[in-house]
Amino acid sequence: MRIFGGAIFILSAIIAAIIFLLPEPEGFPILEYHQVTDEVLDPDFEVYNVPPAEFAAQLDYLQAEGYTTITLQDFMRVVHGKGALPDKPIILTFDDGYADNYKEMLPILEAHGMTAVVYVITNEVGKKNYLKLDELKDMQRRGIEIGSHTADHLPLTSLDATTRLNQIRDSKIFLEWSGLQTIYSLSYPNGAFNGDIEKILHEENYLTAVTGEAGLNTLETNPYELYRVHIRKPRFGLTEFKFRLWKAKFFAKVRNIF
Ligand SMILES: [Zn+2]
């Protein structure tokens, strides 16, 4: 047993060393947040709540490291040949459309001169703890990109064809007919996607979709399979945040091997 454990340790150390020595991967990270709040609405989801003070410290860090936040629309413009990406781009995304994204997150974001993308579950809009339509419109006016997280947050891969199409189509139509500007981006509920779903997104005039898989993105990345790294409630402050950024890079390196 001891020999077996030792062999595993040595093997892991060798693999870690090889990965460490691989060239720096190209591409930029997309971060996946949910709530920015000190309030715990549901203890089961507490891991998704980043306290405002931690969030502000994370933005301070990104600023000090020279990152420039962009939206997915900014990214897609460059993919289609218009303009160029900044030196160190990064995209901050917020899933589900919680009310604190307006009250807590937006002021901190604006104090840093940064932008973000907020993905809303459209059948939750206006309900308790979720963003209201006028808040979404105000955010969009202030340069935040609003995207769809589908109508009901059902994992798209487990739905029949009609329901799947409705979830994708209705959420976009609801937002646009409610007076928001065109919706171009979607976040897959539970990160569940496949090739058929990507085809529907293309047909329904979505330009991008983000997954829950860690990695870095380049102009060549499939725009319907963009990588994101999840930012949870940190137990170890900024060190953990830096670790998450490193994790995106680590997965990009591993993907480059295969
Ligand atoms: Zn979600």
mmCIF file of C-alpha atoms and ligand atoms in Angstrom:
data_model
loop_
_atom_site.group_PDB
_atom_site.id
_atom_site.type_symbol
_atom_site.label_atom_id
_atom_site.label_comp_id
_atom_site.label_asym_id
_atom_site.label_seq_id
_atom_site.Cartn_x
_atom_site.Cartn_y
_atom_site.Cartn_z
ATOM 1 C CA MET A 1 0.000 0.000 0.000
ATOM 2 C CA ARG A 2 2.822 2.326 0.949
ATOM 3 C CA ILE A 3 4.660 1.589 -2.325
ATOM 4 C CA PHE A 4 1.455 2.126 -4.298
ATOM 5 C CA GLY A 5 0.841 5.480 -2.580
ATOM 6 C CA GLY A 6 4.441 6.528 -3.225
ATOM 7 C CA ALA A 7 4.162 5.645 -6.920
ATOM 8 C CA ILE A 8 1.000 7.717 -7.275
ATOM 9 C CA PHE A 9 2.676 10.647 -5.554
ATOM 10 C CA ILE A 10 5.711 10.510 -7.849
ATOM 11 C CA LEU A 11 3.521 10.118 -10.945
ATOM 12 C CA SER A 12 1.364 13.125 -9.937
ATOM 13 C CA ALA A 13 4.484 15.189 -9.297
ATOM 14 C CA ILE A 14 5.848 14.302 -12.751
ATOM 15 C CA ILE A 15 2.528 15.166 -14.455
ATOM 16 C CA ALA A 16 2.309 18.449 -12.512
ATOM 17 C CA ALA A 17 5.894 19.317 -13.538
ATOM 18 C CA ILE A 18 5.177 18.565 -17.218
ATOM 19 C CA ILE A 19 2.049 20.719 -17.183
ATOM 20 C CA PHE A 20 3.922 23.504 -15.385
ATOM 21 C CA LEU A 21 6.644 23.472 -18.050
ATOM 22 C CA LEU A 22 4.199 23.636 -20.980
ATOM 23 C CA PRO A 23 4.153 26.972 -22.829
ATOM 24 C CA GLU A 24 1.728 29.640 -21.584
ATOM 25 C CA PRO A 25 -1.635 29.050 -23.279
ATOM 26 C CA GLU A 26 -3.222 31.771 -25.400
ATOM 27 C CA GLY A 27 -6.642 33.154 -24.642
ATOM 28 C CA PHE A 28 -8.590 35.015 -22.002
ATOM 29 C CA PRO A 29 -10.772 33.913 -19.087
ATOM 30 C CA ILE A 30 -14.511 34.274 -18.654
ATOM 31 C CA LEU A 31 -15.570 34.249 -14.990
ATOM 32 C CA GLU A 32 -18.873 32.760 -13.832
ATOM 33 C CA TYR A 33 -20.472 34.455 -10.833
ATOM 34 C CA HIS A 34 -23.959 34.198 -9.359
ATOM 35 C CA GLN A 35 -24.849 36.392 -6.369
ATOM 36 C CA VAL A 36 -22.811 39.241 -4.882
ATOM 37 C CA THR A 37 -24.178 39.533 -1.353
ATOM 38 C CA ASP A 38 -23.549 38.950 2.344
ATOM 39 C CA GLU A 39 -27.115 37.717 2.724
ATOM 40 C CA VAL A 40 -27.726 33.982 2.594
ATOM 41 C CA LEU A 41 -31.124 33.348 0.992
ATOM 42 C CA ASP A 42 -30.694 29.582 0.868
ATOM 43 C CA PRO A 43 -27.920 27.763 2.789
ATOM 44 C CA ASP A 44 -27.735 25.160 -0.014
ATOM 45 C CA PHE A 45 -26.668 27.878 -2.429
ATOM 46 C CA GLU A 46 -24.381 29.781 -0.079
ATOM 47 C CA VAL A 47 -21.341 28.625 -2.074
ATOM 48 C CA TYR A 48 -22.627 30.789 -4.945
ATOM 49 C CA ASN A 49 -22.661 34.014 -2.877
ATOM 50 C CA VAL A 50 -19.558 36.153 -3.223
ATOM 51 C CA PRO A 51 -19.520 38.812 -0.454
ATOM 52 C CA PRO A 52 -19.382 42.397 -1.859
ATOM 53 C CA ALA A 53 -16.087 43.124 -0.047
ATOM 54 C CA GLU A 54 -14.486 40.037 -1.644
ATOM 55 C CA PHE A 55 -15.882 41.006 -5.045
ATOM 56 C CA ALA A 56 -14.408 44.514 -4.735
ATOM 57 C CA ALA A 57 -11.032 43.012 -3.769
ATOM 58 C CA GLN A 58 -11.176 40.716 -6.818
ATOM 59 C CA LEU A 59 -11.836 43.676 -9.128
ATOM 60 C CA ASP A 60 -8.970 45.621 -7.469
ATOM 61 C CA TYR A 61 -6.728 42.661 -8.226
ATOM 62 C CA LEU A 62 -7.850 42.390 -11.885
ATOM 63 C CA GLN A 63 -7.277 46.131 -12.306
ATOM 64 C CA ALA A 64 -3.804 45.937 -10.750
ATOM 65 C CA GLU A 65 -2.973 43.024 -13.066
ATOM 66 C CA GLY A 66 -3.918 45.141 -16.102
ATOM 67 C CA TYR A 67 -7.076 43.301 -17.165
ATOM 68 C CA THR A 68 -9.733 45.101 -19.242
ATOM 69 C CA THR A 69 -13.313 43.856 -18.964
ATOM 70 C CA ILE A 70 -15.288 43.428 -22.197
ATOM 71 C CA THR A 71 -18.718 42.007 -23.012
ATOM 72 C CA LEU A 72 -19.469 39.014 -25.213
ATOM 73 C CA GLN A 73 -20.774 41.436 -27.852
ATOM 74 C CA ASP A 74 -17.381 43.204 -27.806
ATOM 75 C CA PHE A 75 -15.731 39.805 -28.252
ATOM 76 C CA MET A 76 -18.015 38.797 -31.133
ATOM 77 C CA ARG A 77 -17.381 42.086 -32.937
ATOM 78 C CA VAL A 78 -13.668 41.204 -32.975
ATOM 79 C CA VAL A 79 -14.442 37.609 -34.051
ATOM 80 C CA HIS A 80 -16.290 39.144 -37.026
ATOM 81 C CA GLY A 81 -13.288 41.295 -37.900
ATOM 82 C CA LYS A 82 -14.224 44.627 -36.304
ATOM 83 C CA GLY A 83 -11.565 46.153 -34.055
ATOM 84 C CA ALA A 84 -9.197 44.295 -31.771
ATOM 85 C CA LEU A 85 -9.237 42.821 -28.283
ATOM 86 C CA PRO A 86 -7.548 44.801 -25.487
ATOM 87 C CA ASP A 87 -4.175 43.587 -24.192
ATOM 88 C CA LYS A 88 -5.540 41.474 -21.334
ATOM 89 C CA PRO A 89 -9.265 40.954 -21.858
ATOM 90 C CA ILE A 90 -11.543 39.320 -19.315
ATOM 91 C CA ILE A 91 -15.326 38.794 -19.254
ATOM 92 C CA LEU A 92 -17.290 38.809 -15.986
ATOM 93 C CA THR A 93 -20.599 36.924 -16.225
ATOM 94 C CA PHE A 94 -23.430 36.579 -13.683
ATOM 95 C CA ASP A 95 -25.919 33.719 -13.971
ATOM 96 C CA ASP A 96 -29.599 33.560 -12.956
ATOM 97 C CA GLY A 97 -30.347 37.328 -12.700
ATOM 98 C CA TYR A 98 -30.391 37.933 -8.946
ATOM 99 C CA ALA A 99 -31.579 41.282 -7.554
ATOM 100 C CA ASP A 100 -28.221 41.878 -5.845
ATOM 101 C CA ASN A 101 -26.580 42.124 -9.276
ATOM 102 C CA TYR A 102 -28.229 45.555 -9.512
ATOM 103 C CA LYS A 103 -28.037 46.697 -5.890
ATOM 104 C CA GLU A 104 -24.652 45.319 -4.823
ATOM 105 C CA MET A 105 -22.669 44.237 -7.875
ATOM 106 C CA LEU A 106 -23.319 47.115 -10.309
ATOM 107 C CA PRO A 107 -22.067 49.976 -8.038
ATOM 108 C CA ILE A 108 -18.823 48.078 -7.310
ATOM 109 C CA LEU A 109 -18.376 47.294 -10.995
ATOM 110 C CA GLU A 110 -18.947 50.911 -12.027
ATOM 111 C CA ALA A 111 -16.607 52.215 -9.315
ATOM 112 C CA HIS A 112 -13.920 50.176 -11.098
ATOM 113 C CA GLY A 113 -15.001 51.390 -14.564
ATOM 114 C CA MET A 114 -15.740 47.792 -15.550
ATOM 115 C CA THR A 115 -18.484 46.008 -17.473
ATOM 116 C CA ALA A 116 -20.171 42.583 -17.282
ATOM 117 C CA VAL A 117 -22.729 40.201 -18.769
ATOM 118 C CA VAL A 118 -25.858 39.207 -16.797
ATOM 119 C CA TYR A 119 -27.778 36.068 -17.844
ATOM 120 C CA VAL A 120 -31.395 36.051 -16.703
ATOM 121 C CA ILE A 121 -33.914 33.243 -16.248
ATOM 122 C CA THR A 122 -36.749 35.090 -17.929
ATOM 123 C CA ASN A 123 -39.655 33.458 -16.051
ATOM 124 C CA GLU A 124 -38.062 34.653 -12.774
ATOM 125 C CA VAL A 125 -37.779 38.303 -13.853
ATOM 126 C CA GLY A 126 -39.581 40.557 -11.359
ATOM 127 C CA LYS A 127 -40.034 37.796 -8.750
ATOM 128 C CA LYS A 128 -38.662 38.026 -5.200
ATOM 129 C CA ASN A 129 -34.834 38.205 -5.160
ATOM 130 C CA TYR A 130 -34.641 38.471 -8.951
ATOM 131 C CA LEU A 131 -33.984 41.471 -11.191
ATOM 132 C CA LYS A 132 -36.920 43.540 -12.423
ATOM 133 C CA LEU A 133 -37.430 44.594 -16.038
ATOM 134 C CA ASP A 134 -36.678 48.280 -15.375
ATOM 135 C CA GLU A 135 -33.458 47.254 -13.598
ATOM 136 C CA LEU A 136 -32.445 45.140 -16.605
ATOM 137 C CA LYS A 137 -33.152 48.059 -18.936
ATOM 138 C CA ASP A 138 -31.151 50.415 -16.717
ATOM 139 C CA MET A 139 -28.235 47.963 -16.618
ATOM 140 C CA GLN A 140 -28.275 47.674 -20.395
ATOM 141 C CA ARG A 141 -28.292 51.476 -20.690
ATOM 142 C CA ARG A 142 -25.241 51.543 -18.430
ATOM 143 C CA GLY A 143 -23.321 49.195 -20.735
ATOM 144 C CA ILE A 144 -24.025 45.834 -19.113
ATOM 145 C CA GLU A 145 -24.839 43.104 -21.622
ATOM 146 C CA ILE A 146 -28.010 41.178 -20.819
ATOM 147 C CA GLY A 147 -28.166 37.563 -22.006
ATOM 148 C CA SER A 148 -30.568 34.631 -21.731
ATOM 149 C CA HIS A 149 -30.257 31.822 -19.188
ATOM 150 C CA THR A 150 -33.391 30.348 -20.865
ATOM 151 C CA ALA A 151 -37.001 30.725 -19.703
ATOM 152 C CA ASP A 152 -37.011 28.238 -16.796
ATOM 153 C CA HIS A 153 -33.420 27.065 -16.152
ATOM 154 C CA LEU A 154 -34.069 23.475 -17.257
ATOM 155 C CA PRO A 155 -31.021 21.550 -18.521
ATOM 156 C CA LEU A 156 -31.527 21.771 -22.303
ATOM 157 C CA THR A 157 -30.037 18.343 -23.076
ATOM 158 C CA SER A 158 -32.820 16.571 -21.139
ATOM 159 C CA LEU A 159 -35.761 18.283 -22.906
ATOM 160 C CA ASP A 160 -37.826 17.203 -25.909
ATOM 161 C CA ALA A 161 -37.252 19.166 -29.121
ATOM 162 C CA THR A 162 -40.269 21.503 -28.787
ATOM 163 C CA THR A 163 -39.663 22.423 -25.148
ATOM 164 C CA ARG A 164 -35.968 22.955 -25.852
ATOM 165 C CA LEU A 165 -36.716 25.315 -28.726
ATOM 166 C CA ASN A 166 -39.303 27.207 -26.659
ATOM 167 C CA GLN A 167 -36.891 27.660 -23.749
ATOM 168 C CA ILE A 168 -34.308 29.171 -26.097
ATOM 169 C CA ARG A 169 -36.689 31.204 -28.285
ATOM 170 C CA ASP A 170 -39.178 32.473 -25.667
ATOM 171 C CA SER A 171 -36.519 33.880 -23.343
ATOM 172 C CA LYS A 172 -35.002 35.971 -26.156
ATOM 173 C CA ILE A 173 -38.378 37.156 -27.438
ATOM 174 C CA PHE A 174 -39.579 38.032 -23.924
ATOM 175 C CA LEU A 175 -36.590 40.277 -23.268
ATOM 176 C CA GLU A 176 -36.636 41.940 -26.687
ATOM 177 C CA TRP A 177 -40.405 42.500 -26.700
ATOM 178 C CA SER A 178 -40.133 43.953 -23.184
ATOM 179 C CA GLY A 179 -38.028 46.766 -24.617
ATOM 180 C CA LEU A 180 -34.479 45.491 -24.155
ATOM 181 C CA GLN A 181 -31.967 45.654 -26.987
ATOM 182 C CA THR A 182 -31.237 42.510 -29.019
ATOM 183 C CA ILE A 183 -30.114 39.499 -26.962
ATOM 184 C CA TYR A 184 -27.103 37.754 -28.506
ATOM 185 C CA SER A 185 -25.742 35.505 -25.746
ATOM 186 C CA LEU A 186 -26.939 32.522 -23.754
ATOM 187 C CA SER A 187 -25.660 30.692 -20.700
ATOM 188 C CA TYR A 188 -26.489 26.953 -20.654
ATOM 189 C CA PRO A 189 -28.473 25.997 -17.504
ATOM 190 C CA ASN A 190 -26.354 23.503 -15.507
ATOM 191 C CA GLY A 191 -23.754 23.847 -18.282
ATOM 192 C CA ALA A 192 -25.633 21.233 -20.351
ATOM 193 C CA PHE A 193 -25.203 21.518 -24.137
ATOM 194 C CA ASN A 194 -24.680 19.483 -27.315
ATOM 195 C CA GLY A 195 -24.319 19.997 -31.070
ATOM 196 C CA ASP A 196 -28.095 20.021 -31.714
ATOM 197 C CA ILE A 197 -28.578 22.805 -29.195
ATOM 198 C CA GLU A 198 -25.761 24.822 -30.769
ATOM 199 C CA LYS A 199 -27.527 24.509 -34.153
ATOM 200 C CA ILE A 200 -30.771 25.849 -32.643
ATOM 201 C CA LEU A 201 -28.903 28.770 -31.063
ATOM 202 C CA HIS A 202 -27.436 29.648 -34.451
ATOM 203 C CA GLU A 203 -30.861 29.436 -36.124
ATOM 204 C CA GLU A 204 -32.439 31.554 -33.368
ATOM 205 C CA ASN A 205 -29.852 34.316 -33.887
ATOM 206 C CA TYR A 206 -27.781 33.828 -30.761
ATOM 207 C CA LEU A 207 -24.124 34.527 -31.489
ATOM 208 C CA THR A 208 -22.526 33.001 -28.388
ATOM 209 C CA ALA A 209 -23.089 30.625 -25.491
ATOM 210 C CA VAL A 210 -21.046 30.021 -22.347
ATOM 211 C CA THR A 211 -20.486 26.637 -20.701
ATOM 212 C CA GLY A 212 -19.372 25.659 -17.207
ATOM 213 C CA GLU A 213 -16.108 24.134 -18.411
ATOM 214 C CA ALA A 214 -12.838 25.687 -17.318
ATOM 215 C CA GLY A 215 -10.376 26.972 -19.905
ATOM 216 C CA LEU A 216 -9.335 30.069 -21.847
ATOM 217 C CA ASN A 217 -10.956 31.513 -24.967
ATOM 218 C CA THR A 218 -9.440 32.707 -28.236
ATOM 219 C CA LEU A 219 -10.929 34.045 -31.470
ATOM 220 C CA GLU A 220 -10.825 30.429 -32.697
ATOM 221 C CA THR A 221 -12.838 28.934 -29.804
ATOM 222 C CA ASN A 222 -16.277 27.658 -30.861
ATOM 223 C CA PRO A 223 -18.482 30.678 -29.888
ATOM 224 C CA TYR A 224 -21.196 28.281 -28.631
ATOM 225 C CA GLU A 225 -18.752 26.446 -26.360
ATOM 226 C CA LEU A 226 -16.966 29.251 -24.550
ATOM 227 C CA TYR A 227 -15.052 28.234 -21.446
ATOM 228 C CA ARG A 228 -15.780 29.717 -18.037
ATOM 229 C CA VAL A 229 -14.256 29.342 -14.637
ATOM 230 C CA HIS A 230 -16.606 29.345 -11.653
ATOM 231 C CA ILE A 231 -16.016 31.900 -8.875
ATOM 232 C CA ARG A 232 -17.506 30.567 -5.639
ATOM 233 C CA LYS A 233 -17.743 32.123 -2.189
ATOM 234 C CA PRO A 234 -14.040 32.122 -1.307
ATOM 235 C CA ARG A 235 -12.841 30.362 1.815
ATOM 236 C CA PHE A 236 -9.302 31.627 1.347
ATOM 237 C CA GLY A 237 -9.866 35.194 0.101
ATOM 238 C CA LEU A 238 -7.917 36.483 -2.864
ATOM 239 C CA THR A 239 -5.609 33.454 -2.879
ATOM 240 C CA GLU A 240 -8.560 31.326 -3.894
ATOM 241 C CA PHE A 241 -9.527 33.821 -6.612
ATOM 242 C CA LYS A 242 -5.984 33.671 -8.014
ATOM 243 C CA PHE A 243 -6.225 29.888 -7.885
ATOM 244 C CA ARG A 244 -9.421 30.004 -9.980
ATOM 245 C CA LEU A 245 -7.687 32.144 -12.617
ATOM 246 C CA TRP A 246 -4.821 29.669 -12.567
ATOM 247 C CA LYS A 247 -7.309 26.819 -12.954
ATOM 248 C CA ALA A 248 -8.600 28.361 -16.232
ATOM 249 C CA LYS A 249 -5.020 28.509 -17.505
ATOM 250 C CA PHE A 250 -4.268 24.971 -16.304
ATOM 251 C CA PHE A 251 -7.249 23.540 -18.205
ATOM 252 C CA ALA A 252 -6.285 25.529 -21.307
ATOM 253 C CA LYS A 253 -2.807 23.978 -21.127
ATOM 254 C CA VAL A 254 -4.243 20.481 -20.746
ATOM 255 C CA ARG A 255 -6.643 21.083 -23.678
ATOM 256 C CA ASN A 256 -3.694 22.178 -25.828
ATOM 257 C CA ILE A 257 -2.079 18.756 -25.310
ATOM 258 C CA PHE A 258 -5.077 16.829 -26.661
HETATM 259 ZN ZN ZN B 1 -27.920 29.016 -13.473
#
